C-alpha cells in the first residue's frame, strides 16, 4: 500500500510542479489500445513493450481537460481507500457521482488508465470489479474474510470471488479444468453432472467475454494445480476471440499480462473441422455476417496465430465455409451428445489443439 500511495503522490507532485512553473499540468500514460505497443511472447501472451508510445492527457486542451479532472478525482478516491484499507467496486465509484462521471464505461476506462500509468495492478488500487463469472466442480477454498467455499459436494454454481488474490487453502482433486464460453452450456453440463461423471474436474465460465476476476481465477488455478486447461467455445470468430483472451490476453490489458494469461490453454472445441467430421447438417449452421468476416480476418493476422499452425487451419476452414455454429448445435445429434459422447471422446483420445 505504501507503494501505491507513493506512486499517487509522485503524480500529484508533478502536477504541482507544473503549476508552480505556470505550465499546464499533463498526465502521461502508455497507449493501451495500440498494437505497436504490444509484443507477443510465447510464455506470457500479449504484453506491453518496455519503451512504448505514450499519450498525454492535458489540462489545457478542451478535449482532454474533463478526463484530466476525472483522473485526479479517482486518484484521490483511491488514495483515501488505500489509506483507510477500504475497498470499492467500479460500480460504487460510478454511483458516488453519476452526474460527474456520465457513464460506467468512463469510470472503467479511467481506472484501467490509472492502473497502467502507475504500473500497479488494479486490485492493489483497492478497486474490485463486479464479478459475472461462475465456478463449479471439484474445488474448495477459503475467501479472504474466512468464508469457506466448497463447490465439490453440490451441483451448485458459485460466483467467482471478487477478490481472487485473497483466496487461500485451495484444494482440488480435479484432473482438468474446463473453461466454458457460455452460461447456457455451463448449466447444461452441470445438470448432466459432467464434473463427476468422466473424472473430477473444475468448470468455469466468464459468461461470454471474461471479466478480470474470472481471468485471475483461471490463472490462480493454473498456478496452484498445474493441470490441463481446456476451452469449450462456439465455432465462430467471437468464440475464438474469447478463448484468445484467456490464453494470450487482450491488447487493452496487456500491461497486466503476467497476472492474467494462461498460454497453456488448449482448444478443445467446438472446432470448425468437427462440424464436417460429425456430419452436422448445413441447415443448423449460421451464415457469417460482415462483422464475423472482419473479426475473423483480424484474428488471422494476430501474432500468436502464426505459431499455432493447427489453429490456423481451423480458422481457414471457418473462413472458407463462411458458416458458424454454437455449441448447442450438437443437440441436433442427440440431447445429451455434448456430455455423453463429444467431451468424453475428445478428452480420452486427445482431440484438442
Short mmCIF file of C-alpha atoms in Angstrom, two decimals:
data_model
loop_
_atom_site.label_atom_id
_atom_site.label_comp_id
_atom_site.label_asym_id
_atom_site.label_seq_id
_atom_site.Cartn_x
_atom_site.Cartn_y
_atom_site.Cartn_z
CA UNK A 1 0.00 0.00 0.00
CA UNK A 2 2.88 2.41 0.66
CA UNK A 3 3.99 1.81 -2.93
CA UNK A 4 0.53 2.83 -4.21
CA UNK A 5 0.43 5.94 -2.04
CA UNK A 6 3.91 6.93 -3.18
CA UNK A 7 3.03 6.45 -6.84
CA UNK A 8 -0.06 8.69 -6.49
CA UNK A 9 1.94 11.31 -4.54
CA UNK A 10 4.53 11.41 -7.36
CA UNK A 11 1.79 12.12 -9.92
CA UNK A 12 0.34 14.94 -7.76
CA UNK A 13 3.82 16.39 -7.15
CA UNK A 14 4.37 16.59 -10.92
CA UNK A 15 1.04 18.42 -11.28
CA UNK A 16 2.04 20.89 -8.54
CA UNK A 17 5.49 21.43 -10.09
CA UNK A 18 3.91 22.31 -13.44
CA UNK A 19 1.52 24.74 -11.75
CA UNK A 20 4.41 26.36 -9.84
CA UNK A 21 6.19 26.89 -13.17
CA UNK A 22 2.97 28.32 -14.64
CA UNK A 23 2.75 25.38 -17.06
CA UNK A 24 -0.39 23.38 -17.79
CA UNK A 25 -0.18 20.03 -15.92
CA UNK A 26 -0.14 16.89 -18.03
CA UNK A 27 -0.65 13.18 -17.23
CA UNK A 28 1.36 10.78 -19.39
CA UNK A 29 0.39 7.15 -19.94
CA UNK A 30 1.05 4.33 -22.39
CA UNK A 31 -1.37 3.98 -25.31
CA UNK A 32 -3.11 0.82 -24.14
CA UNK A 33 -5.01 0.01 -27.31
CA UNK A 34 -2.14 0.49 -29.78
CA UNK A 35 -0.88 -2.77 -31.32
CA UNK A 36 2.52 -1.09 -31.90
CA UNK A 37 2.99 -1.11 -28.12
CA UNK A 38 2.37 -4.84 -27.90
CA UNK A 39 4.74 -7.75 -28.33
CA UNK A 40 3.83 -11.41 -28.37
CA UNK A 41 5.78 -13.76 -26.17
CA UNK A 42 5.00 -17.48 -26.15
CA UNK A 43 5.31 -17.84 -22.40
CA UNK A 44 3.24 -14.75 -21.49
CA UNK A 45 0.97 -13.85 -24.38
CA UNK A 46 0.41 -10.26 -25.41
CA UNK A 47 2.48 -7.90 -23.29
CA UNK A 48 3.34 -4.25 -23.39
CA UNK A 49 6.82 -3.38 -24.65
CA UNK A 50 9.08 -1.59 -22.11
CA UNK A 51 9.53 1.65 -24.07
CA UNK A 52 6.17 2.19 -25.65
CA UNK A 53 4.41 5.10 -27.32
CA UNK A 54 2.64 7.29 -24.78
CA UNK A 55 -0.25 9.70 -24.91
CA UNK A 56 -0.80 12.82 -22.88
CA UNK A 57 -3.93 13.85 -21.02
CA UNK A 58 -3.56 17.64 -20.99
CA UNK A 59 -5.33 20.00 -18.62
CA UNK A 60 -5.24 22.93 -21.10
CA UNK A 61 -6.93 21.19 -24.02
CA UNK A 62 -10.75 21.35 -24.17
CA UNK A 63 -10.94 17.75 -25.43
CA UNK A 64 -8.85 16.15 -22.70
CA UNK A 65 -9.36 18.54 -19.73
CA UNK A 66 -12.51 16.72 -18.46
CA UNK A 67 -10.64 13.40 -18.50
CA UNK A 68 -7.68 15.02 -16.70
CA UNK A 69 -10.05 16.21 -13.94
CA UNK A 70 -11.77 12.81 -13.64
CA UNK A 71 -8.41 11.03 -13.37
CA UNK A 72 -7.40 13.29 -10.47
CA UNK A 73 -10.80 12.75 -8.84
CA UNK A 74 -10.48 8.94 -9.00
CA UNK A 75 -6.82 9.11 -7.89
CA UNK A 76 -7.95 10.97 -4.75
CA UNK A 77 -10.62 8.30 -4.10
CA UNK A 78 -8.03 5.51 -4.50
CA UNK A 79 -5.64 7.36 -2.17
CA UNK A 80 -8.32 7.57 0.56
CA UNK A 81 -9.27 3.88 0.17
CA UNK A 82 -5.67 2.68 0.36
CA UNK A 83 -5.06 4.86 3.42
CA UNK A 84 -8.16 3.57 5.23
CA UNK A 85 -7.77 -0.01 3.90
CA UNK A 86 -11.28 0.01 2.40
CA UNK A 87 -12.39 -1.32 -0.98
CA UNK A 88 -14.92 -0.23 -3.58
CA UNK A 89 -16.23 -1.75 -6.80
CA UNK A 90 -16.05 0.15 -10.07
CA UNK A 91 -19.83 0.42 -9.76
CA UNK A 92 -19.54 2.06 -6.32
CA UNK A 93 -17.20 4.67 -7.80
CA UNK A 94 -19.58 5.44 -10.66
CA UNK A 95 -22.57 5.76 -8.30
CA UNK A 96 -20.66 8.06 -5.95
CA UNK A 97 -21.25 10.79 -8.58
CA UNK A 98 -23.17 9.64 -11.66
CA UNK A 99 -23.58 13.19 -12.97
CA UNK A 100 -19.85 13.84 -12.86
CA UNK A 101 -18.79 10.54 -14.46
CA UNK A 102 -21.61 10.29 -17.00
CA UNK A 103 -21.34 6.53 -17.56
CA UNK A 104 -19.89 3.34 -16.09
CA UNK A 105 -17.64 2.81 -19.12
CA UNK A 106 -15.94 6.18 -18.50
CA UNK A 107 -15.07 5.05 -14.95
CA UNK A 108 -13.87 1.60 -16.14
CA UNK A 109 -11.63 3.14 -18.76
CA UNK A 110 -10.09 5.70 -16.38
CA UNK A 111 -9.38 3.01 -13.76
CA UNK A 112 -7.51 0.93 -16.37
CA UNK A 113 -5.62 4.05 -17.49
CA UNK A 114 -4.63 4.84 -13.89
CA UNK A 115 -3.50 1.24 -13.30
CA UNK A 116 -1.41 1.43 -16.48
CA UNK A 117 0.02 4.89 -15.64
CA UNK A 118 1.02 3.90 -12.09
CA UNK A 119 2.16 0.42 -13.27
CA UNK A 120 0.19 -1.08 -10.40
CA UNK A 121 -2.36 -3.92 -10.80
CA UNK A 122 -5.94 -2.83 -10.36
CA UNK A 123 -6.64 -4.93 -7.25
CA UNK A 124 -3.73 -3.18 -5.45
CA UNK A 125 -5.60 0.09 -6.03
CA UNK A 126 -8.38 -1.30 -3.75
CA UNK A 127 -10.85 -1.36 -6.65
CA UNK A 128 -12.81 -4.58 -7.10
CA UNK A 129 -14.60 -5.47 -10.30
CA UNK A 130 -18.13 -6.74 -10.16
CA UNK A 131 -17.88 -10.43 -10.93
CA UNK A 132 -20.05 -12.14 -13.51
CA UNK A 133 -18.21 -15.48 -13.82
CA UNK A 134 -19.25 -18.81 -12.28
CA UNK A 135 -17.23 -21.76 -10.99
CA UNK A 136 -18.32 -25.32 -10.11
CA UNK A 137 -16.85 -28.79 -9.64
CA UNK A 138 -14.07 -30.32 -7.59
CA UNK A 139 -12.75 -27.27 -5.72
CA UNK A 140 -12.81 -25.79 -2.24
CA UNK A 141 -11.13 -22.65 -0.89
CA UNK A 142 -11.32 -20.02 1.84
CA UNK A 143 -12.21 -16.45 0.93
CA UNK A 144 -10.30 -13.51 2.35
CA UNK A 145 -12.92 -12.88 5.06
CA UNK A 146 -12.70 -16.53 6.22
CA UNK A 147 -15.82 -17.81 4.39
CA UNK A 148 -15.28 -21.44 3.35
CA UNK A 149 -16.49 -22.26 -0.15
CA UNK A 150 -16.95 -25.88 -1.20
CA UNK A 151 -18.02 -26.40 -4.81
CA UNK A 152 -17.30 -30.14 -4.66
CA UNK A 153 -20.29 -31.75 -2.99
CA UNK A 154 -23.12 -29.99 -4.81
CA UNK A 155 -24.32 -29.17 -8.28
CA UNK A 156 -24.48 -25.56 -7.13
CA UNK A 157 -22.87 -22.74 -9.04
CA UNK A 158 -20.63 -20.33 -7.13
CA UNK A 159 -19.84 -16.81 -8.24
CA UNK A 160 -16.15 -16.20 -8.90
CA UNK A 161 -14.81 -14.34 -5.80
CA UNK A 162 -14.46 -10.58 -6.15
CA UNK A 163 -11.02 -10.66 -4.53
CA UNK A 164 -9.27 -13.61 -6.17
CA UNK A 165 -5.88 -12.60 -4.76
CA UNK A 166 -7.26 -13.01 -1.24
CA UNK A 167 -8.46 -16.63 -1.55
CA UNK A 168 -6.38 -19.33 0.12
CA UNK A 169 -6.34 -23.04 1.07
CA UNK A 170 -7.29 -24.11 -2.44
CA UNK A 171 -7.95 -27.87 -2.55
CA UNK A 172 -8.90 -29.92 -5.60
CA UNK A 173 -8.61 -33.47 -6.93
CA UNK A 174 -9.61 -32.32 -10.42
CA UNK A 175 -7.89 -33.91 -13.37
CA UNK A 176 -8.51 -30.92 -15.64
CA UNK A 177 -10.20 -27.50 -15.85
CA UNK A 178 -12.85 -26.77 -18.47
CA UNK A 179 -13.47 -23.15 -19.48
CA UNK A 180 -16.94 -22.87 -21.00
CA UNK A 181 -17.79 -19.83 -23.11
CA UNK A 182 -21.48 -19.53 -22.32
CA UNK A 183 -23.68 -19.78 -19.28
CA UNK A 184 -26.30 -22.00 -21.00
CA UNK A 185 -23.71 -24.69 -21.91
CA UNK A 186 -22.19 -24.44 -18.42
CA UNK A 187 -25.60 -25.02 -16.80
CA UNK A 188 -26.35 -27.90 -19.17
CA UNK A 189 -23.07 -29.67 -18.29
CA UNK A 190 -23.84 -29.13 -14.61
CA UNK A 191 -27.31 -30.67 -14.99
CA UNK A 192 -25.66 -33.68 -16.67
CA UNK A 193 -23.29 -33.99 -13.66
CA UNK A 194 -20.33 -33.65 -16.02
CA UNK A 195 -17.95 -32.55 -13.21
CA UNK A 196 -18.06 -36.04 -11.67
CA UNK A 197 -19.04 -38.40 -14.48
CA UNK A 198 -15.84 -38.68 -16.50
CA UNK A 199 -13.28 -37.75 -13.88
CA UNK A 200 -13.38 -34.94 -11.33
CA UNK A 201 -12.91 -31.53 -12.95
CA UNK A 202 -13.39 -27.81 -12.34
CA UNK A 203 -15.67 -25.86 -14.67
CA UNK A 204 -15.52 -22.09 -15.13
CA UNK A 205 -17.49 -19.71 -17.30
CA UNK A 206 -16.95 -15.99 -17.81
CA UNK A 207 -20.44 -15.93 -19.42
CA UNK A 208 -19.10 -14.51 -22.65
CA UNK A 209 -16.11 -12.15 -22.66
CA UNK A 210 -14.49 -12.86 -19.27
CA UNK A 211 -14.19 -10.18 -16.63
CA UNK A 212 -10.92 -9.62 -14.79
CA UNK A 213 -11.81 -11.80 -11.78
CA UNK A 214 -12.66 -14.83 -13.93
CA UNK A 215 -9.33 -14.50 -15.75
CA UNK A 216 -7.49 -14.09 -12.44
CA UNK A 217 -9.17 -17.24 -11.08
CA UNK A 218 -8.22 -19.32 -14.14
CA UNK A 219 -4.63 -18.12 -13.68
CA UNK A 220 -4.70 -18.83 -9.92
CA UNK A 221 -6.00 -22.39 -10.52
CA UNK A 222 -3.27 -22.96 -13.11
CA UNK A 223 -0.58 -21.70 -10.71
CA UNK A 224 -2.00 -23.83 -7.86
CA UNK A 225 -2.67 -27.15 -9.59
CA UNK A 226 -0.79 -27.20 -12.93
CA UNK A 227 -3.45 -29.44 -14.51
CA UNK A 228 -4.57 -29.27 -18.17
CA UNK A 229 -6.96 -26.45 -19.04
CA UNK A 230 -9.34 -26.85 -21.99
CA UNK A 231 -11.55 -24.28 -23.68
CA UNK A 232 -15.03 -25.11 -24.98
CA UNK A 233 -16.24 -22.31 -27.24
CA UNK A 234 -18.68 -21.73 -30.09
CA UNK A 235 -17.20 -22.39 -33.53
CA UNK A 236 -17.33 -18.73 -34.52
CA UNK A 237 -14.92 -15.74 -34.55
CA UNK A 238 -16.36 -14.43 -31.26
CA UNK A 239 -15.70 -17.76 -29.51
CA UNK A 240 -12.11 -17.85 -30.81
CA UNK A 241 -11.60 -14.26 -29.64
CA UNK A 242 -12.80 -15.13 -26.12
CA UNK A 243 -10.50 -18.17 -25.94
CA UNK A 244 -7.56 -15.98 -27.05
CA UNK A 245 -8.31 -13.53 -24.22
CA UNK A 246 -7.98 -16.34 -21.63
CA UNK A 247 -4.88 -17.78 -23.30
CA UNK A 248 -2.95 -14.78 -24.62
CA UNK A 249 -4.62 -11.77 -23.01
CA UNK A 250 -6.11 -8.65 -24.55
CA UNK A 251 -4.47 -5.57 -26.02
CA UNK A 252 -6.16 -3.21 -23.56
CA UNK A 253 -4.93 -5.18 -20.50
CA UNK A 254 -1.52 -6.17 -21.91
CA UNK A 255 0.22 -4.16 -19.15
CA UNK A 256 -1.11 -6.81 -16.70
CA UNK A 257 -0.44 -9.88 -18.86
CA UNK A 258 1.86 -11.55 -16.31
CA UNK A 259 -1.01 -11.97 -13.82
CA UNK A 260 -3.76 -12.82 -16.28
CA UNK A 261 -2.77 -15.05 -19.17
CA UNK A 262 -2.52 -18.86 -19.26
CA UNK A 263 -0.67 -19.75 -22.51
CA UNK A 264 -1.05 -23.50 -21.84
CA UNK A 265 -4.84 -23.46 -22.50
CA UNK A 266 -5.87 -25.96 -25.21
CA UNK A 267 -8.69 -25.51 -27.74
CA UNK A 268 -10.96 -28.49 -27.14
CA UNK A 269 -13.95 -27.47 -29.22
CA UNK A 270 -16.15 -26.74 -30.93
CA UNK A 271 -13.67 -26.97 -33.81
CA UNK A 272 -14.74 -25.96 -37.32
CA UNK A 273 -13.34 -29.33 -38.50
CA UNK A 274 -15.69 -31.11 -36.01
CA UNK A 275 -18.69 -29.85 -37.96
CA UNK A 276 -17.62 -31.82 -41.04
CA UNK A 277 -16.39 -34.80 -39.05
CA UNK A 278 -19.70 -35.17 -37.22
CA UNK A 279 -21.76 -34.55 -40.38
CA UNK A 280 -23.55 -31.61 -38.80
CA UNK A 281 -26.33 -30.63 -41.21
CA UNK A 282 -25.75 -27.30 -43.01
CA UNK A 283 -29.32 -26.25 -42.13
CA UNK A 284 -28.41 -25.88 -38.43
CA UNK A 285 -25.32 -23.74 -39.12
CA UNK A 286 -25.45 -19.93 -39.18
CA UNK A 287 -24.15 -17.87 -42.14
CA UNK A 288 -21.37 -15.33 -41.41
CA UNK A 289 -22.23 -11.64 -41.11
CA UNK A 290 -19.89 -8.94 -42.42
CA UNK A 291 -18.87 -8.36 -38.81
CA UNK A 292 -17.91 -12.06 -38.44
CA UNK A 293 -15.76 -11.86 -41.58
CA UNK A 294 -13.94 -8.76 -40.32
CA UNK A 295 -13.41 -10.24 -36.85
CA UNK A 296 -12.02 -13.50 -38.30
CA UNK A 297 -9.70 -11.62 -40.70
CA UNK A 298 -8.33 -9.56 -37.79
CA UNK A 299 -7.76 -12.70 -35.64
CA UNK A 300 -5.92 -14.43 -38.52
CA UNK A 301 -3.43 -11.52 -38.64
CA UNK A 302 -2.58 -11.66 -34.93
CA UNK A 303 0.99 -12.57 -33.96
CA UNK A 304 0.00 -15.65 -31.93
CA UNK A 305 -1.81 -17.38 -34.80
CA UNK A 306 1.48 -17.69 -36.72
CA UNK A 307 2.87 -20.04 -34.04
CA UNK A 308 -0.30 -22.18 -33.97
CA UNK A 309 -0.41 -23.99 -37.36
CA UNK A 310 -3.32 -26.22 -36.28
CA UNK A 311 -5.37 -23.21 -35.19
CA UNK A 312 -4.52 -21.52 -38.46
CA UNK A 313 -6.00 -24.50 -40.35
CA UNK A 314 -9.21 -24.40 -38.32
CA UNK A 315 -9.63 -20.66 -38.96
CA UNK A 316 -9.10 -21.29 -42.68
CA UNK A 317 -11.86 -23.93 -42.63
CA UNK A 318 -14.14 -21.40 -40.93
CA UNK A 319 -13.22 -18.65 -43.40
CA UNK A 320 -13.82 -20.93 -46.41
CA UNK A 321 -17.22 -22.19 -45.21
CA UNK A 322 -18.44 -18.74 -44.07
CA UNK A 323 -20.57 -20.65 -41.55
CA UNK A 324 -20.55 -20.63 -37.77
CA UNK A 325 -22.03 -22.90 -35.10
CA UNK A 326 -22.96 -22.62 -31.46
CA UNK A 327 -22.12 -25.50 -29.09
CA UNK A 328 -25.90 -26.15 -28.87
CA UNK A 329 -25.71 -27.39 -32.47
CA UNK A 330 -24.64 -30.77 -31.02
CA UNK A 331 -28.15 -31.27 -29.65
CA UNK A 332 -29.18 -31.87 -33.28
CA UNK A 333 -27.36 -35.22 -32.91
CA UNK A 334 -28.90 -36.02 -29.50
CA UNK A 335 -29.96 -34.03 -26.46
CA UNK A 336 -27.00 -35.08 -24.27
CA UNK A 337 -24.45 -35.58 -27.08
CA UNK A 338 -22.09 -32.93 -25.62
CA UNK A 339 -21.63 -34.55 -22.20
CA UNK A 340 -22.21 -38.20 -23.18
CA UNK A 341 -20.21 -38.50 -26.43
CA UNK A 342 -18.42 -35.35 -27.61
CA UNK A 343 -16.45 -34.33 -24.50
CA UNK A 344 -15.58 -37.86 -23.26
CA UNK A 345 -14.24 -38.79 -26.74
CA UNK A 346 -12.26 -35.57 -27.05
CA UNK A 347 -10.72 -35.90 -23.59
CA UNK A 348 -9.98 -39.61 -23.96
CA UNK A 349 -8.45 -39.51 -27.43
CA UNK A 350 -6.69 -36.13 -27.28
CA UNK A 351 -8.93 -34.23 -29.69
CA UNK A 352 -7.64 -30.78 -28.72
CA UNK A 353 -5.30 -28.26 -30.34
#
